[in-house]
Amino acid sequence: MNIFVINSGSSSLKYQLFRFPAEQPLCSGLVERIGLENSIITHKVFPATEEEQVVRRTLALPDHRAGLQQVLQLLTDAEIGILRAPGEVEVVGHRVVHGGESFAATTIITPEVKHEIRRLFPLAPLHNPANYLGIEVAEQIFPQARQVAVFDTAFHQTLPEHAFRYALPEELYREQGIRVYGFHGTSHRYVAARAAAYLGQSEARLITVHLGNGCSIAAVRGGVSVDTSMGFGPLAGLVMGTRSGDIDPSVIFHLMGQLGYDAEQVADLLNKHSGMLGLTGNSDMRDIGHALEAGDPRAALAYEMYAYRIKKYIGAYAAVLGGLDALIFTAGVGENDALVRRLACQDLGFLGIQLDESVNALRAPGLREINHPESRVKLLIIPTNEELEIAKQCAELLGVNM
């Protein structure tokens, strides 16, 4: 079965093509700067017996439809194409960020499902409209394919009520849906499943730490999410590239009441100008790492704050789980920044966490252990693969043997 996975952003389109049950993609790509005259397409093909082929094109793409049409041309190209015709795509899997309480599982897209995704726009105004646009365009380009939605929030719909409710008047939950939803669920689900399989423990108590430009952490027991750091929106929890993470709400009142900020300015400040960017002037951990090496005290403090917040959540979630079998680091920073991992695990021996610093400092591909042999808790690096997880959920929904 050919499954085409789309992650549609406001001005970008990421994609991968899988031929299940094989889990290695046939091709992948990224369309950037949609709507501008200098849009960029980077398309990679992974032949079975040759090195990957890379095609880069700069051209004017006025909208997502034009971008996906160009992708289709590459997919069916006479020389590097994977498909003979668009009809060979049997399923299109879409990443949809917010499913609210309506969607706790992967879902075949129907007019009713599309209506509900539109209704949820206010809960994810930066993401759901772009995801919805990807669905609309894919329906036009691949009219014969079944369209499937995979929701980032779905994995966290298993949170117990005492974990997902806020201590606010009940009508704000019942009538307005104000509660913890959590995000990065596709990534947390993928690495948790891989960790459980690696450990051979279906009921494993896991903490999964997703550290990219956006960061979140989840407590997972037996493959089920029981708590997570992001909340009603993706702002809460860990310190992130440009987002503040947890903050005393009184700061917001002060910004508005004493400093003259309006609601839009506060949202812009906390989402786009805070986090590591606010602390150091940079949002990319690689740049902050270079500044740290050069002796920048702001970079040193930022690293300490970033790791300290992770450590606090590790302790809290170990308590929630009643113990811990494995701690998993994933996503760009989690997989590649040895210092973050070292600082986050420092002085956690009382929880059974002992990092092997020499192994942690090494770079190596794939799933690997970085714990000391005497550590009671496994410390794992597991590269995330959200596109593969989306494809797997589509295949599972449609009964494809894997």
mmCIF file of C-alpha atoms in Angstrom:
data_model
loop_
_atom_site.group_PDB
_atom_site.id
_atom_site.type_symbol
_atom_site.label_atom_id
_atom_site.label_comp_id
_atom_site.label_asym_id
_atom_site.label_seq_id
_atom_site.Cartn_x
_atom_site.Cartn_y
_atom_site.Cartn_z
ATOM 1 C CA MET A 1 0.000 0.000 0.000
ATOM 2 C CA ASN A 2 1.377 3.420 -0.992
ATOM 3 C CA ILE A 3 0.874 5.900 1.858
ATOM 4 C CA PHE A 4 1.718 9.548 1.266
ATOM 5 C CA VAL A 5 2.223 11.505 4.490
ATOM 6 C CA ILE A 6 1.699 15.279 4.508
ATOM 7 C CA ASN A 7 2.566 17.787 7.227
ATOM 8 C CA SER A 8 1.131 21.072 6.003
ATOM 9 C CA GLY A 9 2.223 24.359 7.554
ATOM 10 C CA SER A 10 1.109 27.896 6.805
ATOM 11 C CA SER A 11 3.867 28.390 4.218
ATOM 12 C CA SER A 12 5.448 24.946 4.002
ATOM 13 C CA LEU A 13 4.702 21.338 3.131
ATOM 14 C CA LYS A 14 6.665 18.334 4.398
ATOM 15 C CA TYR A 15 6.020 14.905 2.918
ATOM 16 C CA GLN A 16 7.167 11.286 2.752
ATOM 17 C CA LEU A 17 6.010 8.383 0.614
ATOM 18 C CA PHE A 18 5.929 4.863 2.100
ATOM 19 C CA ARG A 19 5.121 1.544 0.481
ATOM 20 C CA PHE A 20 3.825 -0.498 3.389
ATOM 21 C CA PRO A 21 4.638 -2.795 5.030
ATOM 22 C CA ALA A 22 8.172 -1.453 4.354
ATOM 23 C CA GLU A 23 9.014 1.289 6.877
ATOM 24 C CA GLN A 24 11.809 2.920 4.859
ATOM 25 C CA PRO A 25 10.398 5.849 2.851
ATOM 26 C CA LEU A 26 10.741 5.797 -0.906
ATOM 27 C CA CYS A 27 11.156 9.560 -0.961
ATOM 28 C CA SER A 28 10.766 12.623 1.220
ATOM 29 C CA GLY A 29 10.718 16.331 0.700
ATOM 30 C CA LEU A 30 10.064 19.848 1.874
ATOM 31 C CA VAL A 31 8.350 22.711 0.085
ATOM 32 C CA GLU A 32 9.272 26.042 1.700
ATOM 33 C CA ARG A 33 8.274 29.697 1.298
ATOM 34 C CA ILE A 34 4.938 28.915 -0.342
ATOM 35 C CA GLY A 35 3.308 32.126 -1.561
ATOM 36 C CA LEU A 36 6.596 33.782 -2.521
ATOM 37 C CA GLU A 37 8.384 34.023 -5.863
ATOM 38 C CA ASN A 38 11.431 32.178 -4.545
ATOM 39 C CA SER A 39 9.737 29.088 -3.129
ATOM 40 C CA ILE A 40 12.060 26.120 -2.637
ATOM 41 C CA ILE A 41 11.444 22.402 -3.138
ATOM 42 C CA THR A 42 13.943 19.880 -1.786
ATOM 43 C CA HIS A 43 13.052 16.350 -2.905
ATOM 44 C CA LYS A 44 15.014 13.237 -1.881
ATOM 45 C CA VAL A 45 14.670 9.791 -3.425
ATOM 46 C CA PHE A 46 16.014 6.705 -1.637
ATOM 47 C CA PRO A 47 16.757 3.980 -4.208
ATOM 48 C CA ALA A 48 17.217 0.484 -2.787
ATOM 49 C CA THR A 49 20.712 -0.054 -4.203
ATOM 50 C CA GLU A 50 22.046 3.461 -4.823
ATOM 51 C CA GLU A 51 22.847 6.627 -2.914
ATOM 52 C CA GLU A 52 19.994 9.007 -2.312
ATOM 53 C CA GLN A 53 19.164 11.419 -5.104
ATOM 54 C CA VAL A 54 18.439 15.033 -4.227
ATOM 55 C CA VAL A 55 16.573 17.533 -6.408
ATOM 56 C CA ARG A 56 16.358 21.216 -5.432
ATOM 57 C CA ARG A 57 14.236 23.712 -7.291
ATOM 58 C CA THR A 58 13.554 27.404 -6.735
ATOM 59 C CA LEU A 59 10.374 28.674 -8.375
ATOM 60 C CA ALA A 60 7.248 30.707 -7.748
ATOM 61 C CA LEU A 61 4.552 28.752 -5.892
ATOM 62 C CA PRO A 62 1.522 30.954 -5.219
ATOM 63 C CA ASP A 63 -0.256 28.439 -2.984
ATOM 64 C CA HIS A 64 -0.231 24.930 -1.514
ATOM 65 C CA ARG A 65 -1.995 23.478 -4.537
ATOM 66 C CA ALA A 66 0.822 24.669 -6.809
ATOM 67 C CA GLY A 67 3.358 23.221 -4.371
ATOM 68 C CA LEU A 68 1.699 19.821 -4.231
ATOM 69 C CA GLN A 69 1.356 19.793 -8.030
ATOM 70 C CA GLN A 70 5.129 20.218 -8.277
ATOM 71 C CA VAL A 71 5.624 17.415 -5.775
ATOM 72 C CA LEU A 72 3.345 15.205 -7.880
ATOM 73 C CA GLN A 73 5.478 15.935 -10.948
ATOM 74 C CA LEU A 74 8.558 14.803 -9.042
ATOM 75 C CA LEU A 75 6.784 11.669 -7.786
ATOM 76 C CA THR A 76 5.878 10.691 -11.367
ATOM 77 C CA ASP A 77 9.013 12.024 -13.123
ATOM 78 C CA ALA A 78 10.293 9.737 -15.901
ATOM 79 C CA GLU A 79 13.816 9.571 -14.446
ATOM 80 C CA ILE A 80 13.514 9.822 -10.658
ATOM 81 C CA GLY A 81 9.805 9.195 -10.146
ATOM 82 C CA ILE A 82 8.509 6.577 -7.734
ATOM 83 C CA LEU A 83 4.996 6.390 -9.187
ATOM 84 C CA ARG A 84 3.602 6.014 -12.687
ATOM 85 C CA ALA A 85 0.420 7.950 -11.922
ATOM 86 C CA PRO A 86 -1.256 9.820 -9.016
ATOM 87 C CA GLY A 87 -3.752 6.986 -8.681
ATOM 88 C CA GLU A 88 -1.048 4.766 -7.207
ATOM 89 C CA VAL A 89 -1.279 6.782 -3.969
ATOM 90 C CA GLU A 90 -3.879 4.825 -2.020
ATOM 91 C CA VAL A 91 -3.806 6.716 1.271
ATOM 92 C CA VAL A 92 -2.860 10.253 2.242
ATOM 93 C CA GLY A 93 -2.060 10.636 5.940
ATOM 94 C CA HIS A 94 -2.340 14.150 7.360
ATOM 95 C CA ARG A 95 -0.826 15.527 10.528
ATOM 96 C CA VAL A 96 -3.499 17.585 12.295
ATOM 97 C CA VAL A 97 -2.273 19.335 15.418
ATOM 98 C CA HIS A 98 -5.467 19.694 17.455
ATOM 99 C CA GLY A 99 -8.271 17.163 17.737
ATOM 100 C CA GLY A 100 -9.808 18.577 20.902
ATOM 101 C CA GLU A 101 -11.901 16.014 22.769
ATOM 102 C CA SER A 102 -13.514 14.972 19.486
ATOM 103 C CA PHE A 103 -10.687 12.757 18.226
ATOM 104 C CA ALA A 104 -8.887 10.255 20.410
ATOM 105 C CA ALA A 105 -7.718 8.104 17.500
ATOM 106 C CA THR A 106 -6.648 8.193 13.874
ATOM 107 C CA THR A 107 -9.688 8.922 11.705
ATOM 108 C CA ILE A 108 -10.743 8.605 8.065
ATOM 109 C CA ILE A 109 -11.545 12.105 6.849
ATOM 110 C CA THR A 110 -15.199 12.703 5.984
ATOM 111 C CA PRO A 111 -17.127 15.953 5.516
ATOM 112 C CA GLU A 112 -18.152 15.662 9.181
ATOM 113 C CA VAL A 113 -14.532 15.258 10.285
ATOM 114 C CA LYS A 114 -13.506 18.284 8.221
ATOM 115 C CA HIS A 115 -16.305 20.304 9.806
ATOM 116 C CA GLU A 116 -15.050 19.368 13.271
ATOM 117 C CA ILE A 117 -11.436 20.252 12.381
ATOM 118 C CA ARG A 118 -12.696 23.677 11.255
ATOM 119 C CA ARG A 119 -14.642 24.064 14.494
ATOM 120 C CA LEU A 120 -11.402 23.497 16.412
ATOM 121 C CA PHE A 121 -9.526 26.298 14.614
ATOM 122 C CA PRO A 122 -9.686 28.584 17.700
ATOM 123 C CA LEU A 123 -7.800 25.988 19.765
ATOM 124 C CA ALA A 124 -4.860 25.922 17.311
ATOM 125 C CA PRO A 125 -5.130 29.019 15.120
ATOM 126 C CA LEU A 126 -1.557 28.743 13.816
ATOM 127 C CA HIS A 127 -1.747 25.046 12.931
ATOM 128 C CA ASN A 128 -5.211 23.608 12.269
ATOM 129 C CA PRO A 129 -6.073 26.006 9.406
ATOM 130 C CA ALA A 130 -2.825 25.047 7.637
ATOM 131 C CA ASN A 131 -3.439 21.343 8.290
ATOM 132 C CA TYR A 132 -6.969 21.725 6.944
ATOM 133 C CA LEU A 133 -5.656 23.439 3.817
ATOM 134 C CA GLY A 134 -3.366 20.449 3.222
ATOM 135 C CA ILE A 135 -6.401 18.149 3.381
ATOM 136 C CA GLU A 136 -8.353 20.271 0.904
ATOM 137 C CA VAL A 137 -5.473 20.348 -1.588
ATOM 138 C CA ALA A 138 -4.692 16.628 -1.237
ATOM 139 C CA GLU A 139 -8.338 15.774 -1.941
ATOM 140 C CA GLN A 140 -7.974 17.615 -5.247
ATOM 141 C CA ILE A 141 -4.576 16.180 -6.223
ATOM 142 C CA PHE A 142 -5.278 12.607 -5.060
ATOM 143 C CA PRO A 143 -9.074 12.282 -5.432
ATOM 144 C CA GLN A 144 -8.946 8.472 -5.506
ATOM 145 C CA ALA A 145 -7.008 8.155 -2.224
ATOM 146 C CA ARG A 146 -8.470 7.724 1.233
ATOM 147 C CA GLN A 147 -7.613 10.747 3.349
ATOM 148 C CA VAL A 148 -6.727 10.036 6.979
ATOM 149 C CA ALA A 149 -6.166 12.456 9.888
ATOM 150 C CA VAL A 150 -3.638 11.723 12.644
ATOM 151 C CA PHE A 151 -4.007 14.137 15.565
ATOM 152 C CA ASP A 152 -1.100 15.339 17.725
ATOM 153 C CA THR A 153 -3.422 15.599 20.712
ATOM 154 C CA ALA A 154 -4.959 12.126 20.360
ATOM 155 C CA PHE A 155 -2.232 10.249 22.265
ATOM 156 C CA HIS A 156 -2.892 12.392 25.342
ATOM 157 C CA GLN A 157 -6.659 11.808 25.375
ATOM 158 C CA THR A 158 -5.950 9.001 27.866
ATOM 159 C CA LEU A 159 -4.969 11.465 30.612
ATOM 160 C CA PRO A 160 -7.144 10.944 33.706
ATOM 161 C CA GLU A 161 -9.475 13.801 34.565
ATOM 162 C CA HIS A 162 -7.468 14.796 37.622
ATOM 163 C CA ALA A 163 -4.504 15.372 35.275
ATOM 164 C CA PHE A 164 -6.253 17.131 32.385
ATOM 165 C CA ARG A 165 -8.582 19.451 34.325
ATOM 166 C CA TYR A 166 -7.594 22.932 35.462
ATOM 167 C CA ALA A 167 -8.802 24.282 38.819
ATOM 168 C CA LEU A 168 -11.181 26.698 37.098
ATOM 169 C CA PRO A 169 -14.980 26.992 37.242
ATOM 170 C CA GLU A 170 -16.426 23.823 35.767
ATOM 171 C CA GLU A 171 -18.429 25.583 33.070
ATOM 172 C CA LEU A 172 -15.179 26.743 31.435
ATOM 173 C CA TYR A 173 -14.369 23.077 30.828
ATOM 174 C CA ARG A 174 -17.882 21.843 30.076
ATOM 175 C CA GLU A 175 -18.864 24.735 27.794
ATOM 176 C CA GLN A 176 -15.547 26.047 26.447
ATOM 177 C CA GLY A 177 -13.324 22.947 26.488
ATOM 178 C CA ILE A 178 -10.587 24.571 28.572
ATOM 179 C CA ARG A 179 -8.409 21.676 29.727
ATOM 180 C CA VAL A 180 -5.014 20.062 29.107
ATOM 181 C CA TYR A 181 -4.774 18.610 25.615
ATOM 182 C CA GLY A 182 -1.023 18.091 25.214
ATOM 183 C CA PHE A 183 0.936 18.042 21.960
ATOM 184 C CA HIS A 184 3.755 16.198 20.170
ATOM 185 C CA GLY A 185 1.623 13.099 20.768
ATOM 186 C CA THR A 186 2.708 11.413 17.528
ATOM 187 C CA SER A 187 6.360 11.683 18.572
ATOM 188 C CA HIS A 188 5.726 10.580 22.179
ATOM 189 C CA ARG A 189 3.711 7.588 20.982
ATOM 190 C CA TYR A 190 6.383 6.545 18.472
ATOM 191 C CA VAL A 191 9.363 6.645 20.847
ATOM 192 C CA ALA A 192 7.380 5.099 23.727
ATOM 193 C CA ALA A 193 6.427 2.132 21.546
ATOM 194 C CA ARG A 194 10.012 1.688 20.375
ATOM 195 C CA ALA A 195 11.288 1.877 23.958
ATOM 196 C CA ALA A 196 8.772 -0.703 25.193
ATOM 197 C CA ALA A 197 9.717 -3.067 22.361
ATOM 198 C CA TYR A 198 13.425 -2.564 23.051
ATOM 199 C CA LEU A 199 12.971 -3.209 26.767
ATOM 200 C CA GLY A 200 10.606 -6.132 26.173
ATOM 201 C CA GLN A 201 8.222 -4.577 28.716
ATOM 202 C CA SER A 202 4.720 -3.847 27.488
ATOM 203 C CA GLU A 203 3.841 -2.244 30.847
ATOM 204 C CA ALA A 204 6.998 -0.152 31.077
ATOM 205 C CA ARG A 205 6.953 3.113 33.021
ATOM 206 C CA LEU A 206 8.496 5.672 30.662
ATOM 207 C CA ILE A 207 9.269 9.361 30.546
ATOM 208 C CA THR A 208 9.605 10.615 26.979
ATOM 209 C CA VAL A 209 11.381 13.946 26.468
ATOM 210 C CA HIS A 210 10.803 15.632 23.098
ATOM 211 C CA LEU A 211 13.287 18.486 22.705
ATOM 212 C CA GLY A 212 13.147 20.443 19.464
ATOM 213 C CA ASN A 213 12.312 24.098 18.900
ATOM 214 C CA GLY A 214 9.127 23.143 20.724
ATOM 215 C CA CYS A 215 9.628 20.937 23.788
ATOM 216 C CA SER A 216 7.388 18.645 25.804
ATOM 217 C CA ILE A 217 7.659 15.737 28.192
ATOM 218 C CA ALA A 218 5.195 12.915 28.834
ATOM 219 C CA ALA A 219 4.641 10.237 31.448
ATOM 220 C CA VAL A 220 3.699 6.956 29.756
ATOM 221 C CA ARG A 221 2.612 3.756 31.485
ATOM 222 C CA GLY A 222 1.961 0.629 29.443
ATOM 223 C CA GLY A 223 1.942 2.628 26.215
ATOM 224 C CA VAL A 224 -0.670 5.047 27.589
ATOM 225 C CA SER A 225 -0.041 8.740 28.218
ATOM 226 C CA VAL A 226 -0.955 9.660 31.807
ATOM 227 C CA ASP A 227 0.448 13.195 31.963
ATOM 228 C CA THR A 228 2.200 15.707 29.724
ATOM 229 C CA SER A 229 3.763 19.138 30.086
ATOM 230 C CA MET A 230 2.000 21.091 27.325
ATOM 231 C CA GLY A 231 -1.540 22.076 28.154
ATOM 232 C CA PHE A 232 -4.465 23.904 26.564
ATOM 233 C CA GLY A 233 -1.970 25.186 23.999
ATOM 234 C CA PRO A 234 1.680 24.419 23.227
ATOM 235 C CA LEU A 235 3.074 27.181 25.467
ATOM 236 C CA ALA A 236 3.183 25.456 28.859
ATOM 237 C CA GLY A 237 5.862 23.239 30.361
ATOM 238 C CA LEU A 238 9.507 23.176 29.356
ATOM 239 C CA VAL A 239 11.649 26.118 28.260
ATOM 240 C CA MET A 240 11.637 26.136 24.427
ATOM 241 C CA GLY A 241 13.332 27.853 21.523
ATOM 242 C CA THR A 242 11.061 30.923 21.563
ATOM 243 C CA ARG A 243 8.337 29.950 24.074
ATOM 244 C CA SER A 244 8.561 30.670 27.787
ATOM 245 C CA GLY A 245 7.150 27.407 29.092
ATOM 246 C CA ASP A 246 5.601 27.523 32.583
ATOM 247 C CA ILE A 247 5.147 31.039 33.919
ATOM 248 C CA ASP A 248 3.282 32.578 36.848
ATOM 249 C CA PRO A 249 0.009 34.009 35.443
ATOM 250 C CA SER A 250 0.624 37.066 37.627
ATOM 251 C CA VAL A 251 3.364 38.056 35.182
ATOM 252 C CA ILE A 252 0.711 38.374 32.478
ATOM 253 C CA PHE A 253 -1.458 40.557 34.731
ATOM 254 C CA HIS A 254 1.579 42.751 35.433
ATOM 255 C CA LEU A 255 2.468 43.065 31.755
ATOM 256 C CA MET A 256 -1.078 44.139 30.925
ATOM 257 C CA GLY A 257 -1.975 46.156 34.014
ATOM 258 C CA GLN A 258 1.321 47.933 34.695
ATOM 259 C CA LEU A 259 3.296 47.885 31.442
ATOM 260 C CA GLY A 260 0.498 48.482 28.944
ATOM 261 C CA TYR A 261 0.678 45.242 26.966
ATOM 262 C CA ASP A 262 -2.488 44.074 25.230
ATOM 263 C CA ALA A 263 -3.438 40.402 24.861
ATOM 264 C CA GLU A 264 -1.912 40.079 21.383
ATOM 265 C CA GLN A 265 1.400 41.583 22.543
ATOM 266 C CA VAL A 266 1.544 39.223 25.531
ATOM 267 C CA ALA A 267 0.858 36.212 23.289
ATOM 268 C CA ASP A 268 3.559 37.372 20.868
ATOM 269 C CA LEU A 269 6.041 37.894 23.708
ATOM 270 C CA LEU A 270 5.508 34.508 25.345
ATOM 271 C CA ASN A 271 5.306 32.493 22.114
ATOM 272 C CA LYS A 272 7.834 34.167 19.827
ATOM 273 C CA HIS A 273 10.297 36.228 21.864
ATOM 274 C CA SER A 274 10.838 34.247 25.069
ATOM 275 C CA GLY A 275 12.469 30.909 25.880
ATOM 276 C CA MET A 276 16.068 30.528 24.785
ATOM 277 C CA LEU A 277 15.690 33.437 22.363
ATOM 278 C CA GLY A 278 14.661 35.765 25.164
ATOM 279 C CA LEU A 279 17.463 34.549 27.424
ATOM 280 C CA THR A 280 20.310 34.582 24.893
ATOM 281 C CA GLY A 281 19.257 36.307 21.673
ATOM 282 C CA ASN A 282 19.354 32.928 19.868
ATOM 283 C CA SER A 283 16.707 30.215 19.568
ATOM 284 C CA ASP A 284 18.914 27.519 17.996
ATOM 285 C CA MET A 285 20.674 25.372 20.605
ATOM 286 C CA ARG A 286 23.652 24.952 18.295
ATOM 287 C CA ASP A 287 24.262 28.705 18.295
ATOM 288 C CA ILE A 288 23.754 28.861 22.055
ATOM 289 C CA GLY A 289 26.196 25.986 22.463
ATOM 290 C CA HIS A 290 28.828 27.917 20.505
ATOM 291 C CA ALA A 291 28.195 30.959 22.700
ATOM 292 C CA LEU A 292 28.610 28.781 25.792
ATOM 293 C CA GLU A 293 31.945 27.503 24.520
ATOM 294 C CA ALA A 294 33.012 31.125 24.000
ATOM 295 C CA GLY A 295 32.254 31.884 27.661
ATOM 296 C CA ASP A 296 28.941 33.736 27.297
ATOM 297 C CA PRO A 297 27.354 33.814 30.797
ATOM 298 C CA ARG A 298 23.859 34.242 29.307
ATOM 299 C CA ALA A 299 24.280 30.976 27.411
ATOM 300 C CA ALA A 300 25.478 29.222 30.577
ATOM 301 C CA LEU A 301 22.441 30.401 32.547
ATOM 302 C CA ALA A 302 20.076 29.487 29.711
ATOM 303 C CA TYR A 303 21.433 25.934 29.567
ATOM 304 C CA GLU A 304 21.032 25.594 33.329
ATOM 305 C CA MET A 305 17.441 26.851 33.202
ATOM 306 C CA TYR A 306 16.570 24.652 30.225
ATOM 307 C CA ALA A 307 17.900 21.490 31.872
ATOM 308 C CA TYR A 308 16.586 22.393 35.335
ATOM 309 C CA ARG A 309 13.014 22.563 34.008
ATOM 310 C CA ILE A 310 13.441 19.140 32.394
ATOM 311 C CA LYS A 311 14.811 17.735 35.653
ATOM 312 C CA LYS A 312 11.834 19.066 37.637
ATOM 313 C CA TYR A 313 9.418 17.320 35.290
ATOM 314 C CA ILE A 314 11.413 14.079 35.437
ATOM 315 C CA GLY A 315 11.058 14.072 39.214
ATOM 316 C CA ALA A 316 7.362 14.901 39.056
ATOM 317 C CA TYR A 317 6.590 12.247 36.461
ATOM 318 C CA ALA A 318 8.612 9.587 38.256
ATOM 319 C CA ALA A 319 6.283 10.259 41.194
ATOM 320 C CA VAL A 320 3.202 10.099 38.937
ATOM 321 C CA LEU A 321 4.341 6.747 37.508
ATOM 322 C CA GLY A 322 5.351 5.293 40.868
ATOM 323 C CA GLY A 323 8.836 4.566 39.576
ATOM 324 C CA LEU A 324 10.660 4.579 36.280
ATOM 325 C CA ASP A 325 11.936 1.958 33.850
ATOM 326 C CA ALA A 326 13.350 4.218 31.134
ATOM 327 C CA LEU A 327 13.964 7.863 30.310
ATOM 328 C CA ILE A 328 13.940 8.633 26.582
ATOM 329 C CA PHE A 329 15.396 11.667 24.801
ATOM 330 C CA THR A 330 14.214 12.466 21.277
ATOM 331 C CA ALA A 331 13.928 15.193 18.596
ATOM 332 C CA GLY A 332 16.709 17.506 17.415
ATOM 333 C CA VAL A 333 18.051 18.727 20.761
ATOM 334 C CA GLY A 334 17.237 15.553 22.663
ATOM 335 C CA GLU A 335 19.049 13.371 20.136
ATOM 336 C CA ASN A 336 22.078 15.602 19.562
ATOM 337 C CA ASP A 337 22.858 17.777 22.592
ATOM 338 C CA ALA A 338 24.946 15.776 25.061
ATOM 339 C CA LEU A 339 25.218 18.683 27.503
ATOM 340 C CA VAL A 340 21.453 19.037 27.856
ATOM 341 C CA ARG A 341 21.144 15.315 28.589
ATOM 342 C CA ARG A 342 23.988 15.428 31.111
ATOM 343 C CA LEU A 343 22.590 18.419 32.984
ATOM 344 C CA ALA A 344 19.060 16.984 32.987
ATOM 345 C CA CYS A 345 20.251 13.686 34.488
ATOM 346 C CA GLN A 346 22.675 15.209 36.987
ATOM 347 C CA ASP A 347 22.114 14.289 40.656
ATOM 348 C CA LEU A 348 19.191 11.951 39.897
ATOM 349 C CA GLY A 349 20.903 8.871 41.271
ATOM 350 C CA PHE A 350 18.233 8.658 43.993
ATOM 351 C CA LEU A 351 15.760 7.805 41.187
ATOM 352 C CA GLY A 352 18.079 5.129 39.816
ATOM 353 C CA ILE A 353 19.279 7.368 36.970
ATOM 354 C CA GLN A 354 23.004 7.065 36.252
ATOM 355 C CA LEU A 355 24.322 8.517 33.007
ATOM 356 C CA ASP A 356 27.463 7.131 31.354
ATOM 357 C CA GLU A 357 29.070 10.441 30.433
ATOM 358 C CA SER A 358 31.577 8.953 27.994
ATOM 359 C CA VAL A 359 28.846 7.146 26.034
ATOM 360 C CA ASN A 360 26.561 10.175 26.247
ATOM 361 C CA ALA A 361 29.232 12.334 24.604
ATOM 362 C CA LEU A 362 29.487 10.061 21.563
ATOM 363 C CA ARG A 363 27.467 10.627 18.401
ATOM 364 C CA ALA A 364 25.939 7.535 16.858
ATOM 365 C CA PRO A 365 22.867 6.825 14.726
ATOM 366 C CA GLY A 366 19.750 4.984 15.797
ATOM 367 C CA LEU A 367 18.434 3.859 19.170
ATOM 368 C CA ARG A 368 21.140 3.640 21.818
ATOM 369 C CA GLU A 369 21.675 3.398 25.558
ATOM 370 C CA ILE A 370 23.566 6.144 27.380
ATOM 371 C CA ASN A 371 23.108 4.849 30.928
ATOM 372 C CA HIS A 372 25.856 3.511 33.161
ATOM 373 C CA PRO A 373 25.762 -0.309 33.411
ATOM 374 C CA GLU A 374 24.755 0.001 37.084
ATOM 375 C CA SER A 375 21.874 2.383 36.380
ATOM 376 C CA ARG A 376 18.504 0.975 37.468
ATOM 377 C CA VAL A 377 16.797 3.125 34.847
ATOM 378 C CA LYS A 378 17.561 2.758 31.148
ATOM 379 C CA LEU A 379 18.536 6.065 29.513
ATOM 380 C CA LEU A 380 17.786 5.924 25.806
ATOM 381 C CA ILE A 381 18.201 8.123 22.770
ATOM 382 C CA ILE A 382 15.516 7.216 20.234
ATOM 383 C CA PRO A 383 15.310 9.255 17.016
ATOM 384 C CA THR A 384 11.722 10.272 16.463
ATOM 385 C CA ASN A 385 9.968 9.675 13.148
ATOM 386 C CA GLU A 386 6.571 11.334 13.138
ATOM 387 C CA GLU A 387 5.992 10.705 9.435
ATOM 388 C CA LEU A 388 6.556 6.966 9.876
ATOM 389 C CA GLU A 389 4.261 6.947 12.901
ATOM 390 C CA ILE A 390 1.545 8.688 10.875
ATOM 391 C CA ALA A 391 1.948 6.124 8.088
ATOM 392 C CA LYS A 392 1.839 3.243 10.579
ATOM 393 C CA GLN A 393 -1.336 4.575 12.170
ATOM 394 C CA CYS A 394 -2.931 4.917 8.725
ATOM 395 C CA ALA A 395 -1.966 1.342 7.861
ATOM 396 C CA GLU A 396 -3.239 0.049 11.203
ATOM 397 C CA LEU A 397 -6.559 1.864 10.753
ATOM 398 C CA LEU A 398 -7.005 0.355 7.298
ATOM 399 C CA GLY A 399 -6.011 -3.167 8.326
ATOM 400 C CA VAL A 400 -2.685 -3.419 6.497
ATOM 401 C CA ASN A 401 -0.509 -6.247 7.830
ATOM 402 C CA MET A 402 2.777 -4.910 9.209
#
